[in-house]
Amino acid sequence: MALNTDRFLEDLHCLRSFGASGVGKGVIRPAFSAVDIAARRWLASRMAEADLDVHFDPIGNLFGVNGPKSLLIGSHSDSQPEGGWLDGALGVVAGLEIARAAKEAGGPPISVVNFQDEEGRFGILTGSDVWTGKISLAEADTLTDNDGLALGAVRARMSGRARDFLPHDMFHGFIEMHIEQGPGMDAAGTQIGVVSDIVGIREVRIRILGRQNHAGTTPMALRQDAFQALSEFNQRINARFAALATAATVWTLGYADISPNASSVVPGCAVFSLQWRDGDATRLDKMEQTVCEVAGEIARDLQVKVELGDIGGIAPAAMDARLKAALRDSAEALAPGKWLDLPSGALHDAANVAQVIPSAMLFVPSIGGISHAFDEDTKEADLVKGLEVLNRAALSL
Ligand code: GLV
Ligand code: MN
Ligand code: MN
């Protein structure tokens, strides 16, 4: 089948125009925002033009289906609050081009998927969490974003076109193409990465309640300062996690909200996120135990209340041996000496989909290892090489 690489690149740039940030090639396209929904409608129209059966499910996942049994290729088109143009978008548009080229050639049957809320505005990988049955739609509806909006309320914006959830057994395999999002491949000068496994994650929202008071009159010894408690929590977690970590273990306090956030008020409340990632579920458990211990110690030592929310997570996931072999063969044929096997430190829908369908992933390099930032980018030659390697592997499957 004849891939059309110009059409692939044009579609990729067109998708970027939905929520283009104006800074570099960045995008602002959070799940269920107006631009996210407009982008999904545009992608649906491209799928329909390719004679694929357009199917939105109740959580907002978009499929372009070719027949009762097919290979599924895709990723997600929602972005981080400040995101790059390729994170997720690349895998969706690659899936679209390969499914379209296969359709034009009269086979084999290939379908495309665009999962909703991969970036975790409401949960962690919410669209694929629901499609794979990890959480129910009713549970997902109760998840809230940083502004307290419930997913159940915002997904109503897309419900007009929703049909049922598609059965998993319509698809004999799933392949997700993605940018690496880290520095390894770029530094090594490689063009293609075949993912061995995807890291596991745990994440919790923590609320510290102190005593809001006057910043001029409240003696230091009498304060119950929620920000100081957050700061101390962070110090202790850094030390305790470092004692458990390998070189691959990472943790991030990426969201914090201090209230009332005024320079002359001792903060009464601090809400923040803590996430930790590792390929070993036992280490993730130990780190979780540490979070609970430190929370208790901070409450006792700083005279504050520490409330831990539900601890959510995704288990480490190994990729399917047969699909990996097809990707390796294809990489060796089209990029000899310029490919490698590597684990993924970023999360992907493939970690969920691997629980219900054989799944694999293909990476292309990220320039300078930058992602989840406006200046995320990949050389055009690498984008095209990734598409060609994935297409050849899809044919062989
Ligand atoms: C997904 O974007 C992640 O956080 O790894
Ligand atoms: Mn992604
Ligand atoms: Mn991402």
PDB file of N, CA, C and O and ligand atoms in Angstrom, residues 76 87-88 118-119 178 348, ligand 2:
ATOM      1  N   HIS A  76      -3.515   9.640  21.378  1.00  0.00           N
ATOM      2  CA  HIS A  76      -4.478  10.615  21.924  1.00  0.00           C
ATOM      3  C   HIS A  76      -4.228  11.994  21.321  1.00  0.00           C
ATOM      4  O   HIS A  76      -3.087  12.294  20.933  1.00  0.00           O
ATOM      5  N   ASP A  87       2.998  15.096  21.076  1.00  0.00           N
ATOM      6  CA  ASP A  87       2.641  14.168  22.149  1.00  0.00           C
ATOM      7  C   ASP A  87       1.212  13.669  21.915  1.00  0.00           C
ATOM      8  O   ASP A  87       0.256  14.420  22.119  1.00  0.00           O
ATOM      9  N   GLY A  88       1.066  12.439  21.478  1.00  0.00           N
ATOM     10  CA  GLY A  88      -0.250  11.858  21.203  1.00  0.00           C
ATOM     11  C   GLY A  88      -0.691  12.093  19.771  1.00  0.00           C
ATOM     12  O   GLY A  88      -1.044  11.159  19.051  1.00  0.00           O
ATOM     13  N   GLU A 118      -5.915  11.309  27.781  1.00  0.00           N
ATOM     14  CA  GLU A 118      -4.699  10.564  28.138  1.00  0.00           C
ATOM     15  C   GLU A 118      -3.867  11.353  29.120  1.00  0.00           C
ATOM     16  O   GLU A 118      -3.152  10.796  29.956  1.00  0.00           O
ATOM     17  N   GLU A 119      -3.923  12.692  29.013  1.00  0.00           N
ATOM     18  CA  GLU A 119      -3.042  13.525  29.838  1.00  0.00           C
ATOM     19  C   GLU A 119      -3.552  13.707  31.265  1.00  0.00           C
ATOM     20  O   GLU A 119      -2.954  14.415  32.060  1.00  0.00           O
ATOM     21  N   HIS A 178       4.795   7.028  19.136  1.00  0.00           N
ATOM     22  CA  HIS A 178       4.875   8.191  20.026  1.00  0.00           C
ATOM     23  C   HIS A 178       6.279   8.768  19.948  1.00  0.00           C
ATOM     24  O   HIS A 178       7.224   8.072  19.571  1.00  0.00           O
ATOM     25  N   HIS A 348       1.471   5.729  28.759  1.00  0.00           N
ATOM     26  CA  HIS A 348       0.772   5.711  27.471  1.00  0.00           C
ATOM     27  C   HIS A 348      -0.472   4.851  27.580  1.00  0.00           C
ATOM     28  O   HIS A 348      -0.518   3.901  28.373  1.00  0.00           O
TER      29      HIS A 348
HETATM   30 MN    MN B   2       1.268  11.056  25.012  1.00  0.00          MN
END
